[in-house]
XYZ file of C-alpha atoms in Angstrom:
276
model
C -40.191 62.162 -115.852
C -37.853 64.437 -113.955
C -37.712 68.139 -115.814
C -35.345 70.496 -114.467
C -35.050 74.382 -114.568
C -31.978 76.505 -114.047
C -32.263 79.979 -113.652
C -28.608 80.852 -114.241
C -25.430 79.747 -115.586
C -24.482 76.386 -114.135
C -20.870 75.907 -115.313
C -20.104 72.284 -116.720
C -22.741 69.697 -115.853
C -22.361 66.470 -114.304
C -23.707 63.985 -116.674
C -24.244 60.014 -117.918
C -22.836 59.569 -120.921
C -24.476 56.250 -122.121
C -28.268 57.586 -121.111
C -29.561 55.171 -124.000
C -32.902 57.527 -123.564
C -33.670 60.904 -124.852
C -33.209 64.029 -122.506
C -34.702 67.031 -124.059
C -33.420 70.726 -123.631
C -34.731 74.252 -124.099
C -34.015 77.740 -123.107
C -36.460 79.536 -120.519
C -38.423 78.207 -118.000
C -40.958 75.430 -119.203
C -41.915 73.829 -115.907
C -45.515 74.487 -116.721
C -45.763 73.670 -120.380
C -48.313 71.213 -121.515
C -47.065 70.541 -124.809
C -43.165 70.058 -125.823
C -42.869 72.250 -128.679
C -40.098 74.055 -127.079
C -37.961 71.214 -126.268
C -35.955 71.311 -129.697
C -32.650 70.103 -128.554
C -31.745 66.541 -127.312
C -28.909 63.866 -126.397
C -28.971 60.442 -125.363
C -26.983 61.482 -122.454
C -28.633 62.671 -118.864
C -27.814 65.613 -116.477
C -27.493 66.234 -113.270
C -29.815 64.039 -111.623
C -28.395 61.419 -109.796
C -30.998 59.173 -108.669
C -34.846 59.215 -107.505
C -35.917 58.058 -104.240
C -39.195 56.036 -104.187
C -41.662 55.885 -101.003
C -44.163 53.338 -100.477
C -44.620 50.124 -98.537
C -41.442 48.484 -99.226
C -39.258 51.369 -98.110
C -38.472 49.904 -95.016
C -37.277 46.555 -96.386
C -34.164 45.687 -98.100
C -35.240 44.810 -101.270
C -32.609 46.768 -103.738
C -30.103 44.841 -105.700
C -27.079 47.287 -107.141
C -25.379 46.504 -110.480
C -22.057 48.125 -110.065
C -20.002 47.707 -113.379
C -18.548 49.340 -116.334
C -20.071 49.449 -119.907
C -21.548 45.938 -119.753
C -23.558 47.154 -116.949
C -24.223 50.420 -118.293
C -25.799 49.156 -121.585
C -22.953 49.963 -124.351
C -23.951 48.057 -127.097
C -28.145 47.954 -126.348
C -30.879 49.460 -128.554
C -31.306 53.103 -127.429
C -35.146 53.567 -126.131
C -35.380 50.215 -125.588
C -34.726 49.360 -122.152
C -32.352 46.285 -123.487
C -29.420 46.595 -120.826
C -29.156 43.388 -118.874
C -30.252 45.169 -115.648
C -33.765 46.090 -117.370
C -34.046 42.417 -118.620
C -33.193 41.392 -115.028
C -35.722 43.686 -113.520
C -38.210 42.170 -116.219
C -37.613 38.725 -114.943
C -37.976 39.779 -111.408
C -41.296 41.022 -111.968
C -42.474 38.082 -113.541
C -41.221 35.844 -110.811
C -43.125 37.793 -108.644
C -40.132 38.681 -106.390
C -40.322 42.600 -104.932
C -36.776 43.348 -106.176
C -35.508 46.475 -107.828
C -32.677 46.766 -109.908
C -30.622 49.686 -109.684
C -27.887 50.238 -112.612
C -24.714 51.763 -111.263
C -22.691 51.125 -114.424
C -20.371 53.981 -115.682
C -18.551 52.818 -119.069
C -15.153 53.070 -119.147
C -15.220 52.209 -114.925
C -12.189 50.753 -113.754
C -11.839 48.792 -110.143
C -8.457 50.049 -109.079
C -7.747 53.193 -111.134
C -9.446 56.666 -111.362
C -9.679 58.066 -114.677
C -10.405 61.940 -115.912
C -12.548 60.671 -118.329
C -14.374 57.316 -116.664
C -14.739 58.961 -113.004
C -13.707 57.106 -109.810
C -12.291 53.615 -109.399
C -14.646 51.049 -108.097
C -13.010 50.536 -104.727
C -13.800 54.354 -104.331
C -17.575 54.918 -105.275
C -18.436 51.763 -103.703
C -19.578 53.548 -100.717
C -21.459 56.137 -102.809
C -23.129 53.829 -105.161
C -23.848 50.815 -102.907
C -23.016 51.402 -99.359
C -24.965 54.443 -99.118
C -27.928 53.588 -100.794
C -31.008 52.812 -98.714
C -32.565 49.103 -98.560
C -29.645 47.506 -100.516
C -29.438 43.700 -100.336
C -27.415 42.751 -102.873
C -24.699 43.841 -105.291
C -23.658 42.479 -108.486
C -19.845 43.335 -108.923
C -18.988 43.673 -112.768
C -15.744 45.684 -112.394
C -12.153 44.811 -113.979
C -12.179 44.022 -117.602
C -11.070 47.559 -118.041
C -8.416 47.030 -115.710
C -7.399 44.052 -117.460
C -8.005 45.250 -121.335
C -6.330 48.896 -120.612
C -3.595 47.498 -118.554
C -0.840 48.866 -120.713
C -2.567 51.931 -121.727
C -1.505 55.344 -121.532
C -2.750 58.897 -122.492
C -4.912 61.663 -121.086
C -7.650 59.389 -119.443
C -5.119 57.871 -117.282
C -3.078 59.037 -114.273
C 0.574 59.427 -114.526
C 0.966 57.077 -112.028
C -1.252 54.140 -113.985
C 0.915 51.314 -114.214
C -0.096 47.520 -114.865
C -1.528 45.469 -112.609
C -1.630 41.679 -111.349
C -4.377 39.600 -110.870
C -3.263 39.575 -107.624
C -4.183 43.176 -107.250
C -7.476 43.130 -108.952
C -8.380 40.072 -106.806
C -7.483 42.161 -103.600
C -10.071 44.733 -104.744
C -12.661 42.457 -104.779
C -11.952 40.961 -101.290
C -12.089 44.687 -100.132
C -15.376 45.345 -101.656
C -16.714 42.054 -100.546
C -15.665 43.010 -97.054
C -17.246 45.983 -97.049
C -20.510 44.705 -98.197
C -20.659 41.905 -95.850
C -19.665 44.497 -92.903
C -23.093 46.015 -94.158
C -24.907 42.855 -94.240
C -24.996 43.163 -98.224
C -24.653 40.128 -100.424
C -22.070 39.939 -103.010
C -22.470 38.318 -106.456
C -19.448 38.416 -108.802
C -19.527 38.361 -112.516
C -16.746 37.286 -114.679
C -15.034 39.343 -116.954
C -16.622 39.112 -120.860
C -14.605 38.210 -123.587
C -12.251 40.788 -124.493
C -10.236 39.585 -127.675
C -10.229 41.494 -130.954
C -11.347 44.639 -129.603
C -9.410 47.581 -130.986
C -10.080 49.873 -127.888
C -7.279 47.618 -125.915
C -3.830 48.375 -127.221
C -1.753 45.739 -125.068
C -0.469 42.720 -126.011
C -3.411 40.129 -126.814
C -1.701 37.185 -125.303
C -1.143 39.001 -121.978
C -4.727 40.648 -122.098
C -6.204 37.238 -122.386
C -3.719 35.690 -119.777
C -4.954 37.776 -117.104
C -8.518 37.600 -117.796
C -8.228 34.225 -117.770
C -6.865 34.122 -114.108
C -9.001 37.075 -112.657
C -12.412 34.874 -113.864
C -10.646 31.525 -112.384
C -10.261 33.187 -109.287
C -13.993 34.823 -109.756
C -15.269 30.960 -110.328
C -13.464 29.303 -108.031
C -12.363 31.441 -104.630
C -15.019 31.015 -102.962
C -15.043 34.573 -101.935
C -18.333 35.864 -103.227
C -21.904 34.889 -102.004
C -22.630 33.546 -105.769
C -21.236 34.000 -109.101
C -22.749 34.775 -112.375
C -20.613 33.875 -115.523
C -20.957 36.849 -118.052
C -18.197 35.042 -119.682
C -19.808 32.041 -120.218
C -22.953 33.763 -121.318
C -21.408 35.776 -124.070
C -18.409 33.632 -125.349
C -18.252 31.891 -128.627
C -17.663 28.033 -127.837
C -15.337 27.520 -131.089
C -13.188 30.797 -129.664
C -13.893 31.428 -125.859
C -11.612 34.237 -125.625
C -14.216 36.131 -128.091
C -17.930 36.705 -128.098
C -20.365 34.558 -129.507
C -21.200 35.858 -133.079
C -24.967 37.319 -132.877
C -24.742 38.346 -129.332
C -22.039 41.376 -129.889
C -22.507 45.086 -130.907
C -20.636 46.310 -133.835
C -17.506 47.201 -132.196
C -16.773 43.547 -131.317
C -16.721 43.586 -127.788
C -19.846 45.395 -125.970
C -23.019 42.967 -126.045
C -26.217 43.635 -128.237
C -29.734 43.177 -127.303
C -29.184 39.325 -127.304
C -25.880 39.577 -125.563
C -27.989 41.244 -122.618
C -30.378 39.064 -122.588
C -28.088 35.947 -122.495
C -26.679 37.731 -119.599
C -29.951 38.491 -117.697
C -30.593 34.773 -118.041
C -27.799 33.715 -116.656
C -28.648 34.819 -113.172
C -30.585 32.414 -110.922
C -32.931 34.711 -109.224
C -33.037 32.579 -106.269
C -29.165 34.156 -105.425
C -30.563 37.515 -105.727
């Protein structure tokens, strides 16, 4: 647990919207409080805190796996307070397998690979340095980005810059190649994750046929290009065998897009631990 105290007004707070764990607030200085009665407000977001450095005998080793992604990494749809994101389950699998690796969740709901957004933050190719390359001890990065580039390809509105326009599969895959080159330059292994099923989600207003064709093209490249050191097939883990453009019944949250706890479990189980 981390407790923060601000002696004066801070202005707008930086925050992580999908915290999936309660943050508690109180007026005044309660750093030394033993009991929690003063903390009468809460939310499911976290504020100001960017990360926690851990010291110990493993510090000098490369034993960190960074999961860079969007809402499917952030954990939208998982049960709050239950540590049900795929990164949580993957971490538990690593512990059970006696592999001394830690998993850092660098997922941001709404994040795109190629487009920065006033609502969802920096594009993946821009935040890659901060969230992956500049972290100490990173040995592997899981790249799960591109679903929002595909699904929101024809979107407009206040969350998108005026320069936003549809991108091609080639532009998306060139973005992947840029991340791969940067990671390999630091000796970091890169695992590519296929794009999850998107069909039927009302949050993506683009032409359904075009969205699915673009998703299929990108996934084909991820699976067959050989550009990644390894591939984990999120799409296969979640897709309904009878309707592969849609998520499997029982694996999806009520919004029809994001995995639920069972879906995140299926994603985590799709990893071969040896490739991490």
